[in-house]
Coordinates of C-alpha atoms in Angstrom, one line a residue:
Chain M
X1 CA 111.1 100.8 138.7
X2 CA 110.1 98.5 141.5
X3 CA 107.5 96.8 139.3
X4 CA 110.2 96.2 136.7
X5 CA 112.5 94.3 139.0
X6 CA 109.6 92.4 140.4
X7 CA 108.4 91.2 137.0
X8 CA 112.0 90.5 136.0
X9 CA 112.4 88.3 139.0
X10 CA 109.1 86.5 138.2
X11 CA 110.4 85.8 134.7
X12 CA 113.7 84.6 135.8
X13 CA 112.2 82.3 138.4
X14 CA 109.6 80.8 136.2
X15 CA 110.6 77.3 135.1
X16 CA 111.5 77.0 131.4
X17 CA 108.9 74.3 130.7
X18 CA 106.0 76.4 132.1
X19 CA 103.5 78.2 130.0
X20 CA 105.1 81.3 128.6
X21 CA 105.0 84.4 130.8
X22 CA 104.7 87.9 129.6
X23 CA 107.9 89.3 128.1
X24 CA 109.2 91.6 130.8
X25 CA 110.2 94.2 128.2
X26 CA 106.8 94.4 126.6
X27 CA 104.7 97.6 126.9
X28 CA 102.0 97.7 129.5
X29 CA 98.5 96.5 128.6
X30 CA 97.2 100.1 128.9
X31 CA 99.7 101.5 126.4
X32 CA 99.2 98.5 124.2
X33 CA 95.5 99.3 124.1
X34 CA 96.2 103.0 123.3
X35 CA 98.7 102.2 120.5
X36 CA 96.3 99.6 119.1
X37 CA 93.4 102.0 119.0
X38 CA 95.5 104.7 117.3
X39 CA 97.0 102.5 114.7
X40 CA 93.8 100.7 114.1
X41 CA 92.0 103.9 113.4
X42 CA 94.6 105.0 110.9
X43 CA 94.5 101.5 109.3
X44 CA 90.8 101.8 109.0
X45 CA 91.1 105.2 107.3
X46 CA 93.2 103.5 104.7
X47 CA 90.7 100.9 103.7
X48 CA 87.5 102.8 104.4
X49 CA 87.4 104.8 101.2
X50 CA 87.6 101.7 99.1
X51 CA 84.7 100.0 101.0
X52 CA 82.8 103.2 100.7
X53 CA 83.2 103.3 96.9
X54 CA 82.0 99.7 96.6
X55 CA 78.9 100.6 98.6
X56 CA 78.2 103.7 96.4
X57 CA 78.6 101.6 93.3
X58 CA 75.8 99.3 94.6
X59 CA 73.5 102.2 95.6
X60 CA 70.3 102.9 93.7
X61 CA 70.9 106.1 91.5
X62 CA 67.7 107.8 92.7
X63 CA 68.4 107.1 96.4
X64 CA 71.8 108.5 95.8
X65 CA 70.4 111.6 94.1
X66 CA 68.1 112.2 97.1
X67 CA 70.3 111.2 100.1
X68 CA 73.8 111.7 98.7
X69 CA 76.7 109.2 99.3
X70 CA 75.9 107.1 102.3
X71 CA 77.4 104.1 104.0
X72 CA 74.0 102.6 104.7
X73 CA 72.0 103.4 101.5
X74 CA 68.2 102.8 101.7
X75 CA 67.9 101.0 98.3
X76 CA 70.6 98.8 96.8
X77 CA 70.8 98.2 93.1
X78 CA 72.9 96.4 90.5
X79 CA 72.1 99.0 87.8
X80 CA 75.6 100.4 87.5
X81 CA 77.1 96.9 86.8
X82 CA 74.2 96.0 84.5
X83 CA 74.9 99.2 82.6
X84 CA 78.6 98.4 82.3
X85 CA 77.7 94.9 81.1
X86 CA 75.5 96.3 78.4
X87 CA 77.5 99.3 77.1
X88 CA 81.0 98.8 78.6
X89 CA 82.9 98.2 75.3
X90 CA 85.1 101.2 76.1
X91 CA 85.8 99.7 79.5
X92 CA 86.7 96.3 78.0
X93 CA 88.9 98.0 75.3
X94 CA 90.7 100.1 78.0
X95 CA 91.2 97.0 80.2
X96 CA 92.7 95.3 77.2
X97 CA 95.1 98.2 76.6
X98 CA 96.1 98.3 80.3
X99 CA 96.7 94.5 80.4
X100 CA 98.8 94.6 77.2
X101 CA 100.9 97.5 78.4
X102 CA 101.4 95.9 81.8
X103 CA 102.5 92.5 80.4
X104 CA 104.8 93.8 77.7
X105 CA 106.1 96.6 79.8
X106 CA 106.9 94.3 82.8
X107 CA 108.7 91.7 80.6
X108 CA 110.8 94.4 79.0
X109 CA 111.5 96.0 82.4
X110 CA 112.7 92.7 83.9
X111 CA 115.0 92.1 80.9
X112 CA 116.6 95.5 80.9
X113 CA 116.9 95.9 84.7
X114 CA 118.3 92.4 85.3
X115 CA 120.9 92.5 82.6
X116 CA 122.1 96.0 83.5
X117 CA 122.1 95.4 87.2
X118 CA 123.9 92.1 86.8
X119 CA 126.7 93.5 84.7
X120 CA 127.4 96.4 87.1
X121 CA 127.2 94.1 90.1
X122 CA 130.2 92.1 88.8
X123 CA 133.5 93.3 90.0
X124 CA 135.5 91.9 87.1
X125 CA 133.5 94.1 84.6
X126 CA 136.1 96.9 83.9
X127 CA 133.6 99.6 82.8
X128 CA 131.2 99.0 85.7
X129 CA 131.9 102.4 87.3
X130 CA 131.1 104.2 84.0
X131 CA 127.8 102.3 83.5
X132 CA 126.8 102.7 87.2
X133 CA 127.3 106.4 86.9
X134 CA 125.4 106.5 83.6
X135 CA 122.4 105.1 85.4
X136 CA 122.6 106.8 88.8
X137 CA 123.2 110.3 87.4
X138 CA 119.7 110.2 86.0
X139 CA 118.4 110.2 89.6
X140 CA 120.2 113.5 90.2
X141 CA 119.4 115.4 87.1
X142 CA 116.9 115.1 84.3
X143 CA 116.0 117.1 81.2
X144 CA 112.5 117.7 82.5
X145 CA 109.1 117.0 81.0
X146 CA 109.3 119.0 77.8
X147 CA 112.5 117.7 76.2
X148 CA 111.4 114.2 77.1
X149 CA 108.0 114.9 75.5
X150 CA 109.7 116.2 72.3
X151 CA 112.0 113.1 72.1
X152 CA 109.0 110.8 72.3
X153 CA 106.8 112.7 69.8
X154 CA 109.3 114.1 67.4
X155 CA 112.4 111.8 67.5
X156 CA 110.6 108.5 68.0
X157 CA 107.2 109.5 66.6
X158 CA 105.3 107.4 69.2
X159 CA 102.3 109.7 69.6
X160 CA 99.1 107.6 69.6
X161 CA 101.0 104.4 69.8
X162 CA 100.9 101.8 72.5
X163 CA 104.7 102.0 72.7
X164 CA 104.4 105.6 74.0
X165 CA 102.7 104.0 77.1
X166 CA 105.6 101.5 77.5
X167 CA 109.0 102.9 76.5
X168 CA 109.2 106.0 78.7
X169 CA 108.7 104.0 81.9
X170 CA 110.4 100.6 81.2
X171 CA 113.6 101.6 83.1
X172 CA 114.7 103.7 86.0
X173 CA 117.7 103.9 88.2
X174 CA 115.9 102.9 91.4
X175 CA 115.0 99.5 90.0
X176 CA 118.6 99.0 89.0
X177 CA 119.9 99.9 92.5
X178 CA 117.4 97.4 94.1
X179 CA 118.4 94.7 91.7
X180 CA 122.1 95.3 91.9
X181 CA 122.0 95.2 95.7
X182 CA 120.1 92.0 95.5
X183 CA 122.7 90.4 93.2
X184 CA 125.6 91.5 95.3
X185 CA 124.1 90.3 98.5
X186 CA 122.6 87.0 97.5
X187 CA 124.8 85.6 94.7
X188 CA 128.0 84.3 96.2
X189 CA 131.2 84.9 94.2
X190 CA 132.2 81.3 94.9
X191 CA 129.4 79.9 92.8
X192 CA 130.3 82.1 89.8
X193 CA 134.0 81.2 90.2
X194 CA 133.3 77.5 90.3
X195 CA 131.0 77.7 87.2
X196 CA 133.8 79.5 85.4
X197 CA 136.2 76.7 86.2
X198 CA 133.7 74.2 84.9
X199 CA 133.8 76.2 81.6
X200 CA 130.6 78.1 81.7
X201 CA 130.4 81.3 79.6
X202 CA 129.3 84.7 81.2
X203 CA 125.8 84.3 79.5
X204 CA 125.6 80.7 80.8
X205 CA 126.4 81.8 84.3
X206 CA 123.8 84.6 84.1
X207 CA 120.9 82.6 82.7
X208 CA 121.5 79.3 84.4
X209 CA 122.9 80.2 87.8
X210 CA 122.3 83.8 88.7
X211 CA 118.7 84.3 87.4
X212 CA 117.3 81.1 89.1
X213 CA 118.7 82.0 92.5
X214 CA 117.6 85.7 92.2
X215 CA 113.9 84.9 91.7
X216 CA 112.8 86.9 94.8
X217 CA 114.6 90.0 93.5
X218 CA 113.1 89.5 90.0
X219 CA 109.7 89.1 91.6
X220 CA 110.1 92.4 93.6
X221 CA 111.0 94.4 90.5
X222 CA 108.3 92.6 88.5
X223 CA 105.7 93.7 91.0
X224 CA 107.0 97.3 91.2
X225 CA 106.8 97.4 87.4
X226 CA 103.4 95.7 87.1
X227 CA 101.9 98.2 89.6
X228 CA 103.5 101.1 87.8
X229 CA 102.1 100.2 84.4
X230 CA 98.7 99.3 85.8
X231 CA 98.4 102.6 87.6
X232 CA 99.9 104.7 84.8
X233 CA 97.9 107.5 83.3
X234 CA 100.4 110.3 82.9
X235 CA 101.9 108.9 79.7
X236 CA 98.5 108.4 78.2
X237 CA 97.6 112.0 79.2
X238 CA 100.6 113.2 77.2
X239 CA 100.7 110.9 74.2
X240 CA 97.3 109.3 73.5
X241 CA 94.3 110.8 71.8
X242 CA 92.9 107.7 70.2
X243 CA 90.1 106.3 72.4
X244 CA 91.0 102.8 71.4
X245 CA 94.4 103.2 73.0
X246 CA 93.5 104.8 76.3
X247 CA 94.3 102.7 79.4
X248 CA 91.9 102.1 82.3
X249 CA 93.1 104.9 84.6
X250 CA 92.9 107.5 81.8
X251 CA 89.4 106.3 81.0
X252 CA 88.5 107.1 84.6
X253 CA 89.9 110.6 84.2
X254 CA 87.9 111.2 81.1
X255 CA 84.6 110.0 82.6
X256 CA 85.4 112.0 85.7
X257 CA 83.7 115.0 84.2
X258 CA 82.1 113.6 81.1
X259 CA 80.0 110.4 81.3
X260 CA 79.2 110.8 77.6
X261 CA 82.6 109.4 76.9
X262 CA 81.6 105.8 77.7
X263 CA 78.3 106.2 76.0
X264 CA 79.6 107.7 72.7
X265 CA 82.3 105.2 72.4
X266 CA 80.2 102.1 72.9
X267 CA 79.1 100.6 69.6
X268 CA 75.7 99.9 70.9
X269 CA 73.3 102.8 70.1
X270 CA 72.2 104.4 73.2
X271 CA 69.1 106.5 72.6
X272 CA 68.8 109.9 74.2
X273 CA 66.2 109.0 76.8
X274 CA 68.4 106.1 78.0
X275 CA 71.3 108.6 78.2
X276 CA 69.1 110.9 80.2
X277 CA 68.3 108.2 82.8
X278 CA 71.6 106.3 82.9
X279 CA 73.1 105.8 86.3
X280 CA 76.0 108.1 86.0
X281 CA 77.4 108.5 89.5
X282 CA 77.1 104.9 90.4
X283 CA 78.6 103.8 87.1
X284 CA 81.6 105.9 87.7
X285 CA 82.1 104.3 91.0
X286 CA 81.5 100.8 89.7
X287 CA 84.3 101.5 87.1
X288 CA 86.6 102.6 89.9
X289 CA 85.8 99.4 91.8
X290 CA 86.5 97.2 88.7
X291 CA 89.7 99.0 88.0
X292 CA 90.9 98.6 91.5
X293 CA 89.7 95.2 92.4
X294 CA 92.5 93.1 90.8
X295 CA 95.1 95.0 92.8
X296 CA 93.1 95.2 96.0
X297 CA 92.6 91.4 95.9
X298 CA 96.1 90.5 94.8
X299 CA 98.2 92.8 96.9
X300 CA 98.1 91.0 100.3
X301 CA 99.8 88.1 98.6
X302 CA 102.6 90.1 97.0
X303 CA 103.0 92.5 99.9
X304 CA 105.9 90.4 101.3
X305 CA 107.9 90.8 98.1
X306 CA 107.3 94.5 98.1
X307 CA 108.6 94.7 101.7
X308 CA 111.6 92.7 100.7
X309 CA 112.3 95.0 97.8
X310 CA 111.8 98.1 99.9
X311 CA 114.2 97.0 102.6
X312 CA 116.8 95.9 100.1
X313 CA 116.5 99.1 98.1
X314 CA 117.0 101.4 101.1
X315 CA 120.2 99.7 102.3
X316 CA 123.3 101.8 101.4
X317 CA 125.6 100.3 98.8
Chain U
X1 CA 144.1 102.5 71.5
X2 CA 144.8 98.8 71.1
X3 CA 144.7 98.5 74.9
X4 CA 141.2 99.9 75.0
X5 CA 140.0 97.6 72.3
X6 CA 141.5 94.6 74.1
X7 CA 139.8 95.7 77.3
X8 CA 136.5 96.0 75.5
X9 CA 136.9 92.6 73.9
X10 CA 137.6 91.1 77.3
X11 CA 134.4 92.6 78.7
X12 CA 132.2 92.0 75.6
X13 CA 129.8 89.7 77.4
X14 CA 129.1 92.3 80.1
X15 CA 129.0 95.1 77.5
X16 CA 126.3 93.1 75.6
X17 CA 124.3 92.7 78.8
X18 CA 124.5 96.4 79.6
X19 CA 123.9 97.6 76.1
X20 CA 120.0 97.6 75.9
X21 CA 119.7 99.5 79.2
X22 CA 122.4 101.9 78.3
X23 CA 120.7 102.6 75.0
X24 CA 117.5 103.4 76.9
X25 CA 119.3 105.8 79.2
X26 CA 120.9 107.6 76.3
X27 CA 117.6 108.0 74.4
X28 CA 115.2 108.7 77.3
X29 CA 117.5 110.4 79.8
X30 CA 120.5 111.9 78.1
X31 CA 119.0 113.0 74.8
X32 CA 116.4 115.1 76.8
X33 CA 119.2 116.6 78.9
X34 CA 120.8 117.7 75.6
X35 CA 117.4 119.0 74.6
X36 CA 117.3 121.4 77.5
X37 CA 119.3 123.8 75.3
X38 CA 116.0 124.8 73.8
X39 CA 115.4 126.6 77.1
X40 CA 117.8 129.2 75.6
X41 CA 116.3 129.1 72.1
X42 CA 113.1 130.2 70.4
X43 CA 112.1 126.6 69.6
X44 CA 110.6 126.1 66.1
X45 CA 110.0 122.8 64.5
X46 CA 112.0 122.2 61.3
X47 CA 111.2 119.5 58.8
X48 CA 114.6 117.9 59.3
X49 CA 113.7 116.3 62.6
X50 CA 114.5 116.9 66.3
X51 CA 118.3 117.6 66.0
X52 CA 117.8 120.1 63.1
X53 CA 114.9 121.8 65.0
X54 CA 117.1 122.2 68.1
X55 CA 120.2 123.4 66.1
X56 CA 118.4 125.7 63.7
X57 CA 116.1 127.4 66.3
X58 CA 117.3 130.9 67.1
X59 CA 119.3 131.6 70.3
X60 CA 117.4 133.9 72.6
X61 CA 119.7 133.8 75.6
X62 CA 117.9 134.0 78.9
X63 CA 114.7 135.5 77.5
X64 CA 112.6 132.4 78.4
X65 CA 113.9 132.6 82.0
X66 CA 113.3 136.4 82.1
X67 CA 109.7 135.8 80.9
X68 CA 109.2 133.1 83.6
X69 CA 110.6 135.1 86.5
X70 CA 108.8 138.3 85.5
X71 CA 105.4 136.6 86.3
X72 CA 103.9 136.0 89.7
X73 CA 103.6 132.3 88.8
X74 CA 107.4 131.8 89.3
X75 CA 107.1 132.8 92.9
X76 CA 103.8 130.9 93.6
X77 CA 104.9 127.6 92.1
X78 CA 108.3 127.8 93.8
X79 CA 106.7 128.6 97.1
X80 CA 104.1 125.9 96.8
X81 CA 106.5 123.2 95.6
X82 CA 109.0 123.9 98.4
X83 CA 106.5 124.3 101.3
X84 CA 104.5 121.2 100.3
X85 CA 107.5 119.0 99.8
X86 CA 109.2 120.3 103.0
X87 CA 106.1 119.6 105.0
X88 CA 105.6 116.1 103.4
X89 CA 109.3 115.2 104.0
X90 CA 109.4 116.3 107.6
X91 CA 105.9 115.1 108.7
X92 CA 106.4 111.9 106.6
X93 CA 109.6 111.1 108.5
X94 CA 108.0 111.7 111.9
X95 CA 104.9 109.6 110.9
X96 CA 106.9 106.8 109.4
X97 CA 109.2 106.5 112.4
X98 CA 106.4 106.8 115.0
X99 CA 104.3 104.2 113.2
X100 CA 107.3 101.8 112.9
X101 CA 108.1 102.1 116.6
X102 CA 104.5 101.7 117.7
X103 CA 103.9 98.7 115.4
X104 CA 107.1 97.1 116.7
X105 CA 105.9 97.4 120.3
X106 CA 102.4 96.0 119.7
X107 CA 101.9 92.8 121.7
X108 CA 99.7 91.1 119.2
X109 CA 102.0 90.6 116.2
X110 CA 99.2 89.2 113.9
X111 CA 97.2 92.3 114.5
X112 CA 100.2 94.4 113.7
X113 CA 100.6 92.6 110.4
X114 CA 97.0 93.2 109.7
X115 CA 97.4 97.0 110.3
X116 CA 100.4 97.0 108.1
X117 CA 98.5 95.4 105.3
X118 CA 95.7 98.0 105.6
X119 CA 98.1 100.9 105.7
X120 CA 100.0 99.7 102.7
X121 CA 96.8 99.7 100.6
X122 CA 96.7 103.4 99.5
X123 CA 100.3 103.0 98.3
X124 CA 99.1 100.5 95.7
X125 CA 96.4 102.8 94.3
X126 CA 96.8 105.5 91.6
X127 CA 96.0 109.1 92.3
X128 CA 93.2 108.8 89.9
X129 CA 91.5 106.3 92.1
X130 CA 92.2 108.3 95.2
X131 CA 90.8 111.4 93.5
X132 CA 87.5 109.5 93.3
X133 CA 87.8 108.6 97.0
X134 CA 88.3 112.3 97.8
X135 CA 85.4 113.2 95.6
X136 CA 83.0 111.0 97.5
X137 CA 83.9 113.2 100.6
X138 CA 84.0 116.6 98.9
X139 CA 81.3 116.5 96.3
X140 CA 79.1 119.6 96.8
X141 CA 75.7 118.0 96.8
X142 CA 76.3 114.4 97.8
X143 CA 79.6 114.4 99.6
X144 CA 80.1 113.1 103.1
X145 CA 81.5 116.4 104.4
X146 CA 78.6 118.5 103.2
X147 CA 76.0 116.0 104.4
X148 CA 77.6 116.3 107.8
X149 CA 77.7 120.1 107.7
X150 CA 74.0 120.2 106.7
X151 CA 73.2 117.7 109.5
X152 CA 74.9 120.2 111.9
X153 CA 72.8 123.0 110.4
X154 CA 75.7 124.7 108.7
X155 CA 75.9 125.8 105.1
X156 CA 77.4 123.4 102.6
X157 CA 80.9 124.3 101.4
X158 CA 82.0 124.3 97.7
X159 CA 85.2 122.4 98.5
X160 CA 86.7 122.5 95.0
X161 CA 86.7 126.3 94.9
X162 CA 87.7 127.1 98.4
X163 CA 91.5 127.5 98.6
X164 CA 91.9 127.6 102.3
X165 CA 91.3 123.9 103.0
X166 CA 93.5 122.5 100.3
X167 CA 97.0 122.8 101.9
X168 CA 95.7 120.6 104.7
X169 CA 94.0 118.1 102.4
X170 CA 97.0 117.8 100.2
X171 CA 99.5 117.3 103.0
X172 CA 97.1 114.8 104.7
X173 CA 96.7 112.8 101.5
X174 CA 100.4 112.8 100.7
X175 CA 101.1 111.5 104.2
X176 CA 98.2 109.0 104.1
X177 CA 99.2 107.5 100.8
X178 CA 102.8 106.9 101.7
X179 CA 102.7 106.1 105.4
X180 CA 102.6 102.3 104.9
X181 CA 105.5 102.5 102.6
X182 CA 107.6 104.6 104.9
X183 CA 106.9 102.7 108.0
X184 CA 108.0 99.4 106.5
X185 CA 111.5 100.6 105.8
X186 CA 112.0 101.8 109.4
X187 CA 110.3 98.7 110.8
X188 CA 112.8 96.5 109.0
X189 CA 115.6 98.7 110.3
X190 CA 114.3 98.3 113.9
X191 CA 114.1 94.5 113.4
X192 CA 117.8 94.6 112.5
X193 CA 118.9 96.2 115.8
X194 CA 120.8 93.9 118.1
X195 CA 118.5 92.8 121.0
X196 CA 121.3 92.7 123.4
X197 CA 121.4 96.5 123.5
X198 CA 117.9 96.5 124.9
X199 CA 118.6 93.7 127.4
X200 CA 121.7 95.5 128.7
X201 CA 119.7 98.7 129.0
X202 CA 116.9 97.0 130.9
X203 CA 119.2 95.5 133.4
X204 CA 120.5 99.0 134.0
X205 CA 116.9 100.0 134.7
X206 CA 116.0 101.7 131.4
X207 CA 112.3 102.2 130.8
X208 CA 110.6 101.7 127.5
X209 CA 110.8 105.4 126.8
X210 CA 114.5 105.4 127.6
X211 CA 115.1 102.5 125.3
X212 CA 113.3 104.3 122.4
X213 CA 115.1 107.5 123.0
X214 CA 118.6 106.2 123.6
X215 CA 118.7 103.1 121.5
X216 CA 116.0 102.9 118.8
X217 CA 116.1 106.5 117.6
X218 CA 119.9 106.8 117.5
X219 CA 120.2 103.5 115.7
X220 CA 117.7 104.7 113.1
X221 CA 119.5 108.0 112.6
X222 CA 121.7 107.0 109.6
X223 CA 118.7 105.6 107.7
X224 CA 116.7 108.7 108.5
X225 CA 119.5 111.0 107.3
X226 CA 120.1 109.0 104.1
X227 CA 116.4 108.9 103.1
X228 CA 116.0 112.6 104.0
X229 CA 118.9 113.6 101.9
X230 CA 117.6 111.6 99.0
X231 CA 114.1 113.2 99.5
X232 CA 115.6 116.6 99.6
X233 CA 117.0 116.0 96.1
X234 CA 113.4 115.7 95.0
X235 CA 112.1 118.7 96.9
X236 CA 111.7 120.6 93.6
X237 CA 109.7 117.7 92.1
X238 CA 106.2 117.0 93.1
X239 CA 103.9 114.1 92.9
X240 CA 102.0 115.3 89.8
X241 CA 98.8 113.3 90.5
X242 CA 98.4 114.7 94.0
X243 CA 98.5 118.3 92.8
X244 CA 96.7 117.9 89.4
X245 CA 94.3 114.9 89.7
X246 CA 93.1 115.2 93.3
X247 CA 92.0 118.8 93.0
X248 CA 90.5 117.9 89.7
X249 CA 92.5 120.6 87.9
X250 CA 90.2 123.2 89.4
X251 CA 91.2 126.7 88.2
X252 CA 90.0 128.3 91.4
X253 CA 92.5 126.3 93.4
X254 CA 95.6 127.1 91.3
X255 CA 97.0 129.5 93.9
X256 CA 97.4 126.7 96.4
X257 CA 97.7 123.7 94.1
X258 CA 100.0 124.9 91.3
X259 CA 103.5 123.4 91.6
X260 CA 106.4 123.4 89.2
X261 CA 105.4 120.1 87.7
X262 CA 101.7 121.1 87.0
X263 CA 102.9 124.5 85.7
X264 CA 105.2 122.9 83.2
X265 CA 102.5 120.4 82.2
X266 CA 99.9 123.2 81.6
X267 CA 102.5 125.3 79.9
X268 CA 103.2 122.5 77.4
X269 CA 99.7 121.2 76.8
X270 CA 97.5 124.3 77.2
X271 CA 99.6 127.2 76.2
X272 CA 102.0 125.3 74.0
X273 CA 104.9 127.5 75.2
X274 CA 107.8 125.1 74.6
X275 CA 110.5 127.5 75.4
X276 CA 109.3 128.7 78.8
X277 CA 108.2 125.3 79.9
X278 CA 111.6 123.9 79.1
X279 CA 113.2 126.8 81.0
X280 CA 111.0 126.0 84.0
X281 CA 111.9 122.4 83.8
X282 CA 115.6 123.3 83.6
X283 CA 115.3 125.6 86.6
X284 CA 113.6 122.7 88.5
X285 CA 116.4 120.2 87.6
X286 CA 119.3 122.6 88.3
X287 CA 118.0 123.8 91.7
X288 CA 117.2 120.2 92.6
X289 CA 120.7 119.0 91.8
X290 CA 122.2 121.9 93.8
X291 CA 120.0 121.1 96.8
X292 CA 120.9 117.5 96.9
X293 CA 124.6 118.2 96.6
X294 CA 124.4 120.8 99.3
X295 CA 122.4 118.5 101.7
X296 CA 124.9 115.7 101.1
X297 CA 127.8 118.1 101.6
X298 CA 126.3 119.3 104.9
X299 CA 125.8 115.7 106.1
X300 CA 129.4 114.8 105.1
X301 CA 130.7 117.8 107.1
X302 CA 128.8 116.7 110.2
X303 CA 129.0 112.9 110.0
X304 CA 131.1 111.6 107.2
X305 CA 129.7 108.1 107.3
X306 CA 126.1 109.2 106.7
X307 CA 126.7 110.9 103.4
X308 CA 125.0 109.3 100.5
X309 CA 127.9 109.9 98.1

């Protein structure tokens, strides 16, 4: 208590031009250290597994068989990556599927979400309450997995088609809430009114005025969606049997227990003795690294959009 | 009639905008809702397509539900789902708010930003990737945990068949993956609190702890309540990957890893029991809806402004 008033006095007395003094409301250096240590430890636990997997992927297979997974392996090796370069056709194929699904899916998502959210964000749209309810009720109640599965396989006949990986996840009510909140908070009514007076049509207003000033919101949803499609494996688990159509994450599931999958499906003939000596464990980990690397490298750059989207989405109405 | 048509004409631009999305909701959300009536039918596929299959299948009343609730599974999956989710919701709330408050107080803001980036990382990864991470620790022969046990002179543990550890693993992983996400929301809310509250409190002699207890936490209360009510709505839904992928679908672990979602998935894909799986899904949706309405009703009774709807 006494300390506080003393330090307050010091701050008040210090001349404004002088070097900055410690903020009197800041926590003490001791607590700062304790907090830093605690959070730092947790933060490290969040990136450590990824670093560990990278190290394993560069470990020599024999060393790994003898010593187990280790942070400081005795012998390093590029064998896993060499193996993938030689017989990684399945990996390339799956990467292609993932990329295609991600690009097409994200474009469709942005189209559906932005048009829907824009319409229900406009107060002069008479049926906006009905369509808002149509979207938001799906957050409260759903038919469940099985009827959805039957619709995709028996009504739309999408089994073993790339659309089965895209259609079920291109839209959800949460994206619409985020986007609608973005439209209502950042697009001033005055702009729309003045455009109307100048004779712009509703479509003109939407494409030439609203979309350009809503780019941060579009980016947020685009990122949510990109990440969703890149990481998706559940749709493939349900709807895809054809090896040519399985995405990267699902390939990782299949090789989890069965390394043969990548060997059988590469066009290169792998003889039995090669198959017997192939670096299985490290190849698996190398594939995990390759499947994760794009996201791990890119995400610090798009993190700020995510944060923006999250904070907008959680605001009430 | 003419009035309605006139109104629709007036709104045709908006209706055209909303149409594709509305079509998606009808096909992918409302058609399956209609499809849940097969929970009350003995579902047989007819050549005439989905609608004919649904309509021509024989009514069996609540037989699918009776079948479900006569097994031990119904109790186990309900218990697991509720306990795991309740634990994740409560501990997740405490962890997110604590992290947000601590991060907000750190003196070095650049360091805080760095921590945040690191903590956000697991959120961006799929459960498949995380299951590989977990495997590098739990593998019987090569895993880090067993190496450590052997180093200590203990016997290695066969982690993927020992049920007693998994509740802790699953709760830890669920919290670990979403901590960064949760803390960001609260951090943003803290940043939005008017600084003059703190200044006034300081002049009155409030310590840091007082400030957190009497200003920060009460100001975060509405957000905590809203997010918790929304989470309660999903208490009957589980993160499928956490309970299926991370334990590697290990049969020995089913007693502690089987939740409603994994049960429905296995019922559909392995047993092919459409009727009972649909009944289970409907049970999940109906109870979930009731729970969120109840939670919201309770909040409305206590503090009207905090209710979600």
